[in-house]
Each structure stands twice: as structure tokens, then as C-alpha cells.
Short mmCIF file of C-alpha atoms in Angstrom, two decimals:
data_model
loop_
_atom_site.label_atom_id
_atom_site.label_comp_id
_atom_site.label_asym_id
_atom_site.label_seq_id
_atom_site.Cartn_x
_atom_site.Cartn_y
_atom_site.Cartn_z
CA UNK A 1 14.93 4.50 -18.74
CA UNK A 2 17.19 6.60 -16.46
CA UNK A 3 20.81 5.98 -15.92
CA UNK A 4 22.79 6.92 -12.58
CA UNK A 5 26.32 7.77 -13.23
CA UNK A 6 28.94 7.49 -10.42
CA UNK A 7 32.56 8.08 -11.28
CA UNK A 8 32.14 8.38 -14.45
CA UNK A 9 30.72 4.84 -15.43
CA UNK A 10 26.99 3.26 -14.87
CA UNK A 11 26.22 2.90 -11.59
CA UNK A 12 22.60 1.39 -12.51
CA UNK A 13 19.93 1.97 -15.53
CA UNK A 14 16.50 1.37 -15.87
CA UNK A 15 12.71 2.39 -15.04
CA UNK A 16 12.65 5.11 -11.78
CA UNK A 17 10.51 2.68 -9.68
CA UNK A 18 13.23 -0.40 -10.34
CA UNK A 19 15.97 2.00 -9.45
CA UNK A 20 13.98 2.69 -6.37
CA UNK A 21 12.73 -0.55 -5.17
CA UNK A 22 15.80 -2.51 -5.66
CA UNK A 23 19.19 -0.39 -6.03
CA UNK A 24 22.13 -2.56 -6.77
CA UNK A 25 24.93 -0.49 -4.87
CA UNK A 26 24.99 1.60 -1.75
CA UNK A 27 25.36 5.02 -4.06
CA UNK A 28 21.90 4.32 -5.93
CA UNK A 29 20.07 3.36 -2.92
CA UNK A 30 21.47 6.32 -1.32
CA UNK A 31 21.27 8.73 -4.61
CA UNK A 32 17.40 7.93 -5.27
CA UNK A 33 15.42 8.65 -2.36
CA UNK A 34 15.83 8.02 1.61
CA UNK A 35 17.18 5.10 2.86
CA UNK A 36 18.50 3.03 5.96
CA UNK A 37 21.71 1.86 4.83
CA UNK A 38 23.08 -0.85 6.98
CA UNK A 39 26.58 -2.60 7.20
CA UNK A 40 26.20 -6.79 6.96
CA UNK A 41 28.86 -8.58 8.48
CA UNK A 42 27.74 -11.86 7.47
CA UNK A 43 25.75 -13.86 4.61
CA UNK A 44 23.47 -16.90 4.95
CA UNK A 45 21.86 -18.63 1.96
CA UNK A 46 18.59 -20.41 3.17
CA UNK A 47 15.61 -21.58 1.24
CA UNK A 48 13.83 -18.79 -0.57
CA UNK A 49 15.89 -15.93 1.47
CA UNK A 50 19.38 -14.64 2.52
CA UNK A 51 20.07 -13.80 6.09
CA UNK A 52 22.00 -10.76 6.64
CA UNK A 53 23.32 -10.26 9.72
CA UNK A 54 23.38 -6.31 10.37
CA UNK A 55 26.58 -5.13 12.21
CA UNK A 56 25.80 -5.01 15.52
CA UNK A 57 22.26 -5.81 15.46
CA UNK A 58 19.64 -8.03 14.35
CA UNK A 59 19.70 -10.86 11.22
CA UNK A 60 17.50 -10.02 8.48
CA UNK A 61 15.80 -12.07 6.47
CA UNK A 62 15.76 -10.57 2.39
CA UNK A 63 14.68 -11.99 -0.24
CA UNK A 64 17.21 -14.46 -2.31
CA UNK A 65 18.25 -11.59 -5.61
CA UNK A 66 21.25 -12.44 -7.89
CA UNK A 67 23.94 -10.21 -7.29
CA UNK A 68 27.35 -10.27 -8.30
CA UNK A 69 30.10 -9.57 -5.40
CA UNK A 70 30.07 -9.99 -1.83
CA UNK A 71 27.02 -7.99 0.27
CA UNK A 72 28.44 -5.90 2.51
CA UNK A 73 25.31 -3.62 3.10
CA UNK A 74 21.20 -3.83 2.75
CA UNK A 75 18.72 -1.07 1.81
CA UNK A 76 15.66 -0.37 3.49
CA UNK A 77 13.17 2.29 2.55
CA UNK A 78 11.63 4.21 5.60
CA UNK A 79 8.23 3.63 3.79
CA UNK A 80 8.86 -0.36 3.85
CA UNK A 81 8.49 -0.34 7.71
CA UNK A 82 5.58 -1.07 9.89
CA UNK A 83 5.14 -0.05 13.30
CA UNK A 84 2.88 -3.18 14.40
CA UNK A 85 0.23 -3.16 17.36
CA UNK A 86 0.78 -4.36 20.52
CA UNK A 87 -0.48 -8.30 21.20
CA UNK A 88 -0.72 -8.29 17.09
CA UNK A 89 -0.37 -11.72 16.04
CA UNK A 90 0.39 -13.38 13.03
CA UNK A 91 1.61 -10.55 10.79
CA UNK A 92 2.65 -11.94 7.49
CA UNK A 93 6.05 -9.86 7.83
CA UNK A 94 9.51 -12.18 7.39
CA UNK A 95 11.27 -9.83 9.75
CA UNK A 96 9.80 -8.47 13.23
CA UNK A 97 12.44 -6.55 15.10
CA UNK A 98 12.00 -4.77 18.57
CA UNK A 99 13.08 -1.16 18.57
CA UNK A 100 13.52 1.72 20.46
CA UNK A 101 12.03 5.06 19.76
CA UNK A 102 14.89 7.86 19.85
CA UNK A 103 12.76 10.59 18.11
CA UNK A 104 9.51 11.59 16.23
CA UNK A 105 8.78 14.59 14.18
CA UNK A 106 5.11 15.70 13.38
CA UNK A 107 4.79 15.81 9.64
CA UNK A 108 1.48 16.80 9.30
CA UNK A 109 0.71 13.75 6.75
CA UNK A 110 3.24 11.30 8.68
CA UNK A 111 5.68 11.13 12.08
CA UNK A 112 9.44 10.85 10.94
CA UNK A 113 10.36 8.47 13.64
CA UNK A 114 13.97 7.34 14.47
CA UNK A 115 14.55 3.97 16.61
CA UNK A 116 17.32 1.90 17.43
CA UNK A 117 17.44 -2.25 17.14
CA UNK A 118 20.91 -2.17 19.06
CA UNK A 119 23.75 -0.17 20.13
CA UNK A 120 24.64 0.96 16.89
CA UNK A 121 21.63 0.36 14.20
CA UNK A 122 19.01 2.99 13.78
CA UNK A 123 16.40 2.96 11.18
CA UNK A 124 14.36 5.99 10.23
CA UNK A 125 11.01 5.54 9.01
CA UNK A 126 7.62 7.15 8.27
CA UNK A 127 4.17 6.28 10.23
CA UNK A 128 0.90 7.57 8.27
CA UNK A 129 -0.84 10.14 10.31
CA UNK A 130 -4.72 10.09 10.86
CA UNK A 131 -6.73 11.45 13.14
CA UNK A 132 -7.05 7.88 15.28
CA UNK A 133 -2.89 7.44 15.38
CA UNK A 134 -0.89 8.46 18.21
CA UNK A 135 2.44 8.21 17.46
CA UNK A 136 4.70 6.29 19.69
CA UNK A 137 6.54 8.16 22.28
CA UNK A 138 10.72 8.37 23.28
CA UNK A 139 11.94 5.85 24.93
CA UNK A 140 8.93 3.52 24.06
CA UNK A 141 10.14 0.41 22.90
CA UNK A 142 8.19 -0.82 19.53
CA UNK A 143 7.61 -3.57 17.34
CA UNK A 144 8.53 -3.55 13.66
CA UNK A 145 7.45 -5.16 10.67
CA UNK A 146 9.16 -5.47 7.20
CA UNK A 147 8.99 -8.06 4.33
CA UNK A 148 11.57 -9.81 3.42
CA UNK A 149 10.79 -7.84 -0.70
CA UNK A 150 11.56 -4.81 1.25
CA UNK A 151 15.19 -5.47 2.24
CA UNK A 152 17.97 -4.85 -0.69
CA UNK A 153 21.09 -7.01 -0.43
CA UNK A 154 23.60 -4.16 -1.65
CA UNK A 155 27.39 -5.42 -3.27
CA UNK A 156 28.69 -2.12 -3.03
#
């Protein structure tokens, strides 16, 4: 097990990949690994999910986890997020969002590519690179996926 210490108590413990898929505050999401940290301003229960609606931007739909406090943010991993084709149907994903490409870097194995889903929520993520992609260009406006798994209700 590993054990993430913040101000001198236990933030979180356990196996590396728990502590990566599903941090339980904003300083282990943040601490292991990249992440799009974003502020909710309000919680939902519904049948098998929460909704989290983002600060000025979209509602989410996560996964239903125990947690103990109030969510006031949700983690998303840049590898959790799809860039989806155009005219793609039925995807499987809980969450589609519309975005806005603001940048992409050439990685060689992937394109880092920024986009916004409002005035004031930007999520970073990776697209695999192979010799077929072209990555999306600025100012495009995309389609995301992401599962409802791959969004972390955080308490802290």
C-alpha cells in the first residue's frame, strides 16, 4: 500500500492504481498524476449516478461512490476522455459534452489537447497518435466522451 500525507495526517492509503482511479480529495487527485479538477456548485442524487453540475459549465453525470462531506469538486483524468467522430452514434459514454479546441501539442505518441465546455471550464486531455489520426484543429469545436466510472466526486 502507499499512503499520501498532507498536513501532517492521511490524506488517502492504499494500492497506486486505487489512489489513481478514484482519489478521495482534491490534493490526491492532484498529487498522483494529471488531472482536470473542476469546481461543482451543485449535487443531484439520481438512480445509479450523481449529477454534478460543474461551475459554469456542463452537468456531469458520475457514478453514485460513498463519500463523506459535501462535493465541492470532480476529478477527471485526461486519459478518461474521448474525442468521438463526427455523426458517431450511440456511444455507450454517460456524458457527451461539446467542446472547443484552444490548443494541441504534438507528442509524438499522443496530442495534448486543451478545450473549453464554457466560459470558464477547460479540460486537458490526451488523443493517441497513429499514423491515420489527424488531430483536431483550434477553434474546431469537438465532441467528447467520458463514462460516468471516469468522473471522481471529490469532498475536499
Amino acid at each position: 500500500p502507499v499512503v499520501v500525507m498532507w498536513q501532517g495526517a492521511i490524506a488517502q492509503q492504499g494500492q497506486p492504481a486505487a489512489l489513481y482511479r478514484e482519489p478521495n480529495s482534491r490534493f490526491v487527485a492532484d498529487f498522483i498524476g494529471k488531472s482536470n479538477i473542476l469546481a461543482v456548485q451543485t449535487t443531484r442524487t439520481a438512480p445509479n449516478h450523481l449529477e454534478l453540475s460543474v461551475r459554469e459549465g456542463p452537468t456531469l453525470k458520475a457514478r453514485s461512490t460513498e463519500l463523506t462531506g459535501e462535493i465541492r469538486f470532480c476529478s477527471i483524468r485526461p486519459e478518461s476522455i474521448a474525442v468521438l467522430q463526427p455523426g458517431a452514434g450511440e456511444t455507450g459514454f454517460a456524458n457527451i459534452l461539446d467542446a472547443t479546441v484552444r490548443r494541441v501539442v504534438n507528442l509524438g505518441a499522443a496530442f495534448e489537447i486543451d478545450a473549453d465546455l464554457g466560459a470558464e471550464v477547460r479540460l486537458h486531455f490526451l488523443l493517441r497518435a497513429t499514423r491515420a489520426s489527424v488531430p483536431p484543429k483550434v477553434g474546431a469545436t469537438i465532441r467528447l466522451g467520458i463514462d460516468d466510472a471516469d468522473i471522481q466526486p471529490l469532498s475536499v
